[in-house]
Coordinates of N, CA, C and O in Angstrom, one line a residue:
M15 N 91.4 92.5 62.5 CA 90.1 92.9 63.0 C 90.1 94.3 63.5 O 91.1 94.8 64.1
A16 N 89.0 95.0 63.3 CA 88.9 96.4 63.7 C 89.1 96.7 65.2 O 89.7 97.6 65.6
H17 N 88.5 95.8 66.0 CA 88.6 96.0 67.4 C 90.1 95.9 67.9 O 90.4 96.5 68.9
E18 N 90.9 95.1 67.3 CA 92.3 95.0 67.7 C 93.1 96.3 67.4 O 93.9 96.7 68.2
Q19 N 92.8 96.9 66.2 CA 93.5 98.2 65.9 C 93.0 99.4 66.7 O 93.7 100.4 66.9
H20 N 91.8 99.2 67.4 CA 91.3 100.3 68.2 C 91.3 99.9 69.7 O 90.5 100.5 70.5
Q21 N 92.2 99.1 70.1 CA 92.2 98.6 71.5 C 92.4 99.7 72.5 O 91.7 99.7 73.5
E22 N 93.3 100.7 72.2 CA 93.5 101.8 73.1 C 92.2 102.6 73.2 O 91.8 103.0 74.3
L23 N 91.5 102.9 72.1 CA 90.3 103.7 72.1 C 89.2 102.9 72.9 O 88.5 103.5 73.7
I24 N 89.1 101.6 72.7 CA 88.2 100.8 73.5 C 88.4 100.9 75.0 O 87.4 101.1 75.8
Q25 N 89.6 100.9 75.4 CA 90.0 101.1 76.8 C 89.6 102.5 77.3 O 89.0 102.7 78.4
I26 N 89.9 103.5 76.5 CA 89.5 104.9 76.9 C 88.0 105.1 77.0 O 87.5 105.7 77.9
L27 N 87.3 104.5 76.1 CA 85.8 104.5 76.1 C 85.3 103.8 77.4 O 84.4 104.4 78.1
H28 N 85.9 102.7 77.7 CA 85.5 101.9 78.9 C 85.7 102.7 80.1 O 84.9 102.8 81.0
D29 N 86.9 103.3 80.2 CA 87.3 104.1 81.4 C 86.4 105.4 81.5 O 86.0 105.7 82.6
C30 N 86.1 106.0 80.4 CA 85.2 107.2 80.4 C 83.8 106.8 80.9 O 83.2 107.5 81.8
A31 N 83.3 105.7 80.4 CA 81.9 105.3 80.8 C 81.9 105.0 82.3 O 81.0 105.4 83.1
A32 N 83.0 104.3 82.8 CA 83.1 104.0 84.2 C 83.2 105.3 85.1 O 82.5 105.4 86.1
E33 N 84.0 106.3 84.7 CA 84.1 107.5 85.4 C 82.7 108.3 85.4 O 82.3 108.9 86.4
C34 N 82.0 108.3 84.2 CA 80.7 108.9 84.2 C 79.7 108.2 85.1 O 78.9 108.9 85.7
N35 N 79.7 106.9 85.1 CA 78.8 106.2 86.0 C 79.1 106.5 87.5 O 78.2 106.7 88.3
H36 N 80.4 106.6 87.8 CA 80.8 106.9 89.2 C 80.3 108.3 89.5 O 79.8 108.6 90.6
C37 N 80.6 109.3 88.6 CA 80.2 110.7 88.8 C 78.7 110.8 89.0 O 78.2 111.4 89.9
F38 N 77.9 110.1 88.1 CA 76.5 110.0 88.2 C 76.0 109.6 89.6 O 75.2 110.3 90.2
D39 N 76.5 108.5 90.0 CA 76.2 108.0 91.3 C 76.6 108.9 92.5 O 75.8 109.2 93.4
A40 N 77.8 109.5 92.4 CA 78.2 110.4 93.4 C 77.4 111.7 93.4 O 77.1 112.2 94.5
C41 N 77.1 112.2 92.3 CA 76.2 113.4 92.2 C 74.9 113.2 92.9 O 74.3 114.1 93.5
L42 N 74.3 112.0 92.7 CA 73.1 111.7 93.4 C 73.2 111.7 94.9 O 72.1 111.9 95.6
Q43 N 74.4 111.6 95.4 CA 74.6 111.6 96.9 C 74.9 113.0 97.4 O 75.0 113.2 98.6
E44 N 75.1 114.0 96.5 CA 75.4 115.4 96.9 C 74.2 116.0 97.6 O 73.0 115.6 97.3
E45 N 74.5 116.9 98.5 CA 73.5 117.6 99.3 C 72.5 118.3 98.4 O 71.3 118.3 98.6
D46 N 73.0 119.1 97.4 CA 72.1 119.9 96.5 C 72.1 119.1 95.1 O 72.7 119.5 94.2
V47 N 71.3 118.1 95.1 CA 71.2 117.3 93.9 C 70.6 118.1 92.7 O 71.1 117.9 91.6
K48 N 69.7 119.0 93.0 CA 69.1 119.8 91.9 C 70.2 120.6 91.2 O 70.2 120.8 90.0
M49 N 71.2 121.1 92.0 CA 72.3 121.9 91.3 C 73.1 121.0 90.4 O 73.7 121.4 89.5
M50 N 73.1 119.7 90.7 CA 73.9 118.7 89.9 C 73.1 118.1 88.8 O 73.6 117.2 88.1
A51 N 71.9 118.5 88.5 CA 71.0 117.9 87.6 C 71.6 117.8 86.2 O 71.5 116.7 85.5
Q52 N 72.1 118.8 85.7 CA 72.7 118.8 84.3 C 73.9 117.9 84.3 O 74.1 117.2 83.3
C53 N 74.7 117.9 85.3 CA 75.9 117.0 85.4 C 75.4 115.5 85.4 O 75.9 114.7 84.6
I54 N 74.4 115.2 86.1 CA 73.8 113.9 86.2 C 73.3 113.4 84.8 O 73.6 112.4 84.3
R55 N 72.6 114.3 84.2 CA 72.0 114.0 82.8 C 73.1 113.8 81.8 O 73.1 112.8 81.1
L56 N 74.1 114.6 81.8 CA 75.2 114.4 80.8 C 76.1 113.2 81.2 O 76.6 112.5 80.3
D57 N 76.3 112.9 82.5 CA 77.0 111.7 82.8 C 76.3 110.5 82.2 O 77.0 109.6 81.7
R58 N 75.0 110.4 82.3 CA 74.2 109.3 81.7 C 74.4 109.2 80.2 O 74.6 108.2 79.6
E59 N 74.2 110.4 79.5 CA 74.4 110.4 78.1 C 75.7 110.0 77.6 O 75.9 109.2 76.7
C60 N 76.8 110.5 78.3 CA 78.1 110.1 78.0 C 78.5 108.7 78.2 O 79.0 108.0 77.4
A61 N 78.1 108.1 79.4 CA 78.3 106.7 79.7 C 77.7 105.8 78.6 O 78.2 104.9 78.2
D62 N 76.4 106.2 78.3 CA 75.7 105.4 77.3 C 76.4 105.4 75.9 O 76.5 104.4 75.3
I63 N 76.7 106.6 75.4 CA 77.3 106.6 74.1 C 78.7 106.0 74.1 O 79.1 105.3 73.1
C64 N 79.5 106.1 75.1 CA 80.8 105.5 75.2 C 80.6 104.0 75.2 O 81.4 103.3 74.5
A65 N 79.7 103.4 75.9 CA 79.5 102.0 76.0 C 79.0 101.5 74.6 O 79.4 100.5 74.1
F66 N 78.1 102.3 74.0 CA 77.6 101.9 72.6 C 78.7 101.9 71.6 O 78.8 101.0 70.8
L67 N 79.6 103.0 71.6 CA 80.7 103.0 70.7 C 81.6 101.9 70.9 O 82.1 101.3 69.9
E68 N 81.9 101.6 72.1 CA 82.8 100.4 72.5 C 82.2 99.2 71.8 O 83.0 98.4 71.2
Q69 N 81.0 98.9 72.0 CA 80.3 97.8 71.4 C 80.4 97.8 69.8 O 80.6 96.8 69.2
A70 N 80.1 99.0 69.3 CA 80.1 99.1 67.8 C 81.5 98.8 67.2 O 81.6 98.2 66.2
I71 N 82.5 99.2 67.9 CA 83.9 99.0 67.4 C 84.2 97.5 67.5 O 84.7 96.9 66.5
T72 N 83.8 96.8 68.6 CA 84.1 95.4 68.7 C 83.3 94.5 67.7 O 83.7 93.4 67.4
R73 N 82.2 95.0 67.2 CA 81.4 94.3 66.2 C 81.7 94.8 64.8 O 81.0 94.4 63.8
N74 N 82.7 95.7 64.6 CA 83.1 96.2 63.3 C 81.9 96.9 62.6 O 81.7 96.7 61.4
S75 N 81.2 97.7 63.3 CA 80.1 98.5 62.7 C 80.6 99.4 61.6 O 81.6 100.0 61.8
P76 N 79.8 99.5 60.6 CA 80.2 100.5 59.5 C 80.0 101.9 59.9 O 80.3 102.8 59.2
F77 N 79.4 102.2 61.1 CA 79.1 103.5 61.5 C 80.0 104.0 62.6 O 79.8 105.0 63.3
V78 N 81.2 103.4 62.8 CA 82.1 103.7 63.9 C 82.5 105.2 63.8 O 82.5 105.9 64.8
S79 N 82.9 105.6 62.6 CA 83.3 107.0 62.4 C 82.2 108.0 62.8 O 82.5 109.0 63.5
E80 N 81.0 107.8 62.4 CA 79.9 108.7 62.7 C 79.6 108.7 64.2 O 79.4 109.7 64.8
L81 N 79.6 107.5 64.8 CA 79.4 107.4 66.2 C 80.5 108.0 67.0 O 80.2 108.7 68.0
A82 N 81.7 107.9 66.5 CA 82.8 108.5 67.2 C 82.7 110.1 67.2 O 83.0 110.7 68.2
R83 N 82.2 110.6 66.1 CA 82.0 112.0 66.0 C 80.9 112.5 67.0 O 81.1 113.5 67.8
V84 N 79.8 111.8 67.2 CA 78.8 112.1 68.1 C 79.3 111.9 69.6 O 79.1 112.7 70.4
C85 N 80.1 110.8 69.8 CA 80.6 110.6 71.1 C 81.5 111.7 71.5 O 81.5 112.1 72.7
A86 N 82.3 112.2 70.6 CA 83.2 113.3 70.9 C 82.5 114.5 71.4 O 82.8 115.2 72.4
V87 N 81.4 114.8 70.7 CA 80.5 116.0 71.1 C 79.9 115.8 72.5 O 80.0 116.7 73.3
I88 N 79.4 114.6 72.8 CA 78.8 114.4 74.1 C 79.8 114.3 75.2 O 79.6 114.9 76.2
C89 N 81.0 113.7 74.9 CA 82.1 113.7 75.9 C 82.5 115.1 76.2 O 82.8 115.5 77.4
E90 N 82.6 116.0 75.2 CA 83.0 117.4 75.4 C 82.0 118.1 76.3 O 82.4 118.8 77.2
A91 N 80.7 117.9 76.0 CA 79.7 118.6 76.8 C 79.7 118.1 78.2 O 79.6 118.9 79.1
C92 N 79.9 116.8 78.4 CA 79.9 116.2 79.8 C 81.2 116.8 80.5 O 81.1 117.2 81.7
G93 N 82.3 116.8 79.8 CA 83.5 117.3 80.4 C 83.4 118.8 80.8 O 83.8 119.2 81.9
D94 N 82.7 119.6 80.0 CA 82.5 121.0 80.3 C 81.6 121.2 81.5 O 81.9 122.0 82.4
E95 N 80.6 120.4 81.6 CA 79.7 120.5 82.8 C 80.4 120.0 84.0 O 80.3 120.7 85.1
C96 N 81.1 118.9 84.0 CA 81.8 118.4 85.1 C 82.9 119.4 85.6 O 83.1 119.5 86.8
E97 N 83.5 120.0 84.6 CA 84.5 121.0 85.0 C 84.0 122.1 85.9 O 84.7 122.7 86.7
K98 N 82.7 122.5 85.7 CA 82.1 123.5 86.5 C 82.1 123.2 88.0 O 82.0 124.0 88.8
H99 N 82.1 121.8 88.3 CA 82.0 121.4 89.7 C 83.3 120.8 90.2 O 83.4 120.2 91.3
A100 N 84.3 120.8 89.3 CA 85.6 120.1 89.7 C 86.3 120.6 90.9 O 87.0 119.9 91.6
D101 N 86.1 121.9 91.2 CA 86.7 122.5 92.4 C 86.1 121.9 93.7 O 86.7 121.8 94.7
Q102 N 84.8 121.7 93.6 CA 84.0 121.2 94.8 C 84.0 119.6 94.9 O 83.9 119.1 96.0
H103 N 84.1 119.0 93.8 CA 83.8 117.5 93.8 C 84.9 116.8 93.0 O 85.0 117.0 91.8
E104 N 85.7 115.9 93.7 CA 86.7 115.2 93.1 C 86.2 114.3 91.9 O 86.8 114.1 90.9
H105 N 85.0 113.7 92.1 CA 84.4 112.8 91.1 C 84.2 113.6 89.8 O 84.3 113.0 88.7
C106 N 83.8 114.8 89.9 CA 83.5 115.6 88.7 C 84.9 115.9 88.0 O 85.0 115.9 86.8
K107 N 85.9 116.2 88.8 CA 87.2 116.5 88.3 C 87.7 115.2 87.5 O 88.2 115.4 86.3
R108 N 87.6 114.1 88.1 CA 88.1 112.8 87.4 C 87.3 112.6 86.1 O 87.8 112.1 85.1
C109 N 86.0 112.8 86.2 CA 85.1 112.6 85.1 C 85.4 113.6 83.9 O 85.5 113.2 82.8
A110 N 85.6 114.8 84.3 CA 86.0 115.8 83.3 C 87.3 115.4 82.5 O 87.4 115.5 81.3
E111 N 88.3 114.9 83.3 CA 89.5 114.5 82.7 C 89.3 113.3 81.7 O 89.8 113.3 80.6
A112 N 88.5 112.3 82.2 CA 88.2 111.2 81.4 C 87.5 111.6 80.1 O 87.8 111.0 79.0
C113 N 86.5 112.5 80.2 CA 85.8 112.9 79.1 C 86.6 113.7 78.1 O 86.5 113.5 76.9
R114 N 87.5 114.5 78.5 CA 88.4 115.2 77.6 C 89.3 114.2 76.8 O 89.5 114.3 75.6
R115 N 89.9 113.3 77.6 CA 90.7 112.2 76.9 C 89.9 111.4 75.9 O 90.4 111.2 74.8
C116 N 88.7 111.1 76.2 CA 87.8 110.3 75.4 C 87.4 111.1 74.1 O 87.4 110.6 73.0
A117 N 87.1 112.4 74.3 CA 86.7 113.2 73.2 C 87.8 113.3 72.2 O 87.6 113.2 71.0
E118 N 89.0 113.5 72.7 CA 90.2 113.6 71.8 C 90.4 112.3 71.0 O 90.7 112.3 69.8
A119 N 90.3 111.2 71.7 CA 90.5 109.9 71.1 C 89.4 109.6 70.0 O 89.7 109.1 68.9
C120 N 88.2 110.0 70.3 CA 87.1 109.8 69.4 C 87.3 110.7 68.1 O 87.1 110.3 67.0
R121 N 87.7 111.9 68.3 CA 88.0 112.8 67.2 C 89.0 112.3 66.3 O 89.0 112.5 65.1
S122 N 90.0 111.5 66.8 CA 91.1 111.0 66.0 C 90.6 109.9 65.0 O 91.3 109.7 64.0
I123 N 89.4 109.3 65.3 CA 88.9 108.3 64.3 C 87.7 108.8 63.6 O 87.2 108.1 62.7
A124 N 87.1 109.9 64.0 CA 85.9 110.4 63.4 C 86.1 110.9 62.0 O 87.1 111.3 61.6

């Protein structure tokens, strides 16, 4: 089964979505939320595509490769944005690291 051969990627996707959701929530609690708007937006985009790709893999979608390519692009963008705030916010640092790991894993099957 396809999901068994991609078990590591499924876990990486799951972890990335969880970090993005945590970052999203934490950014909403920051004093200057407006400054975090792009981070919040990309956290949502990234969490959604990671969760979708995770589901697509487990149902053996014929579009896994294409979705992984898109997921890598979105993870990279989210990681870049979170990296801008990593010095001030630990949640952004952890999110950026998870996004980089996920983008690399997605590129390996794209």
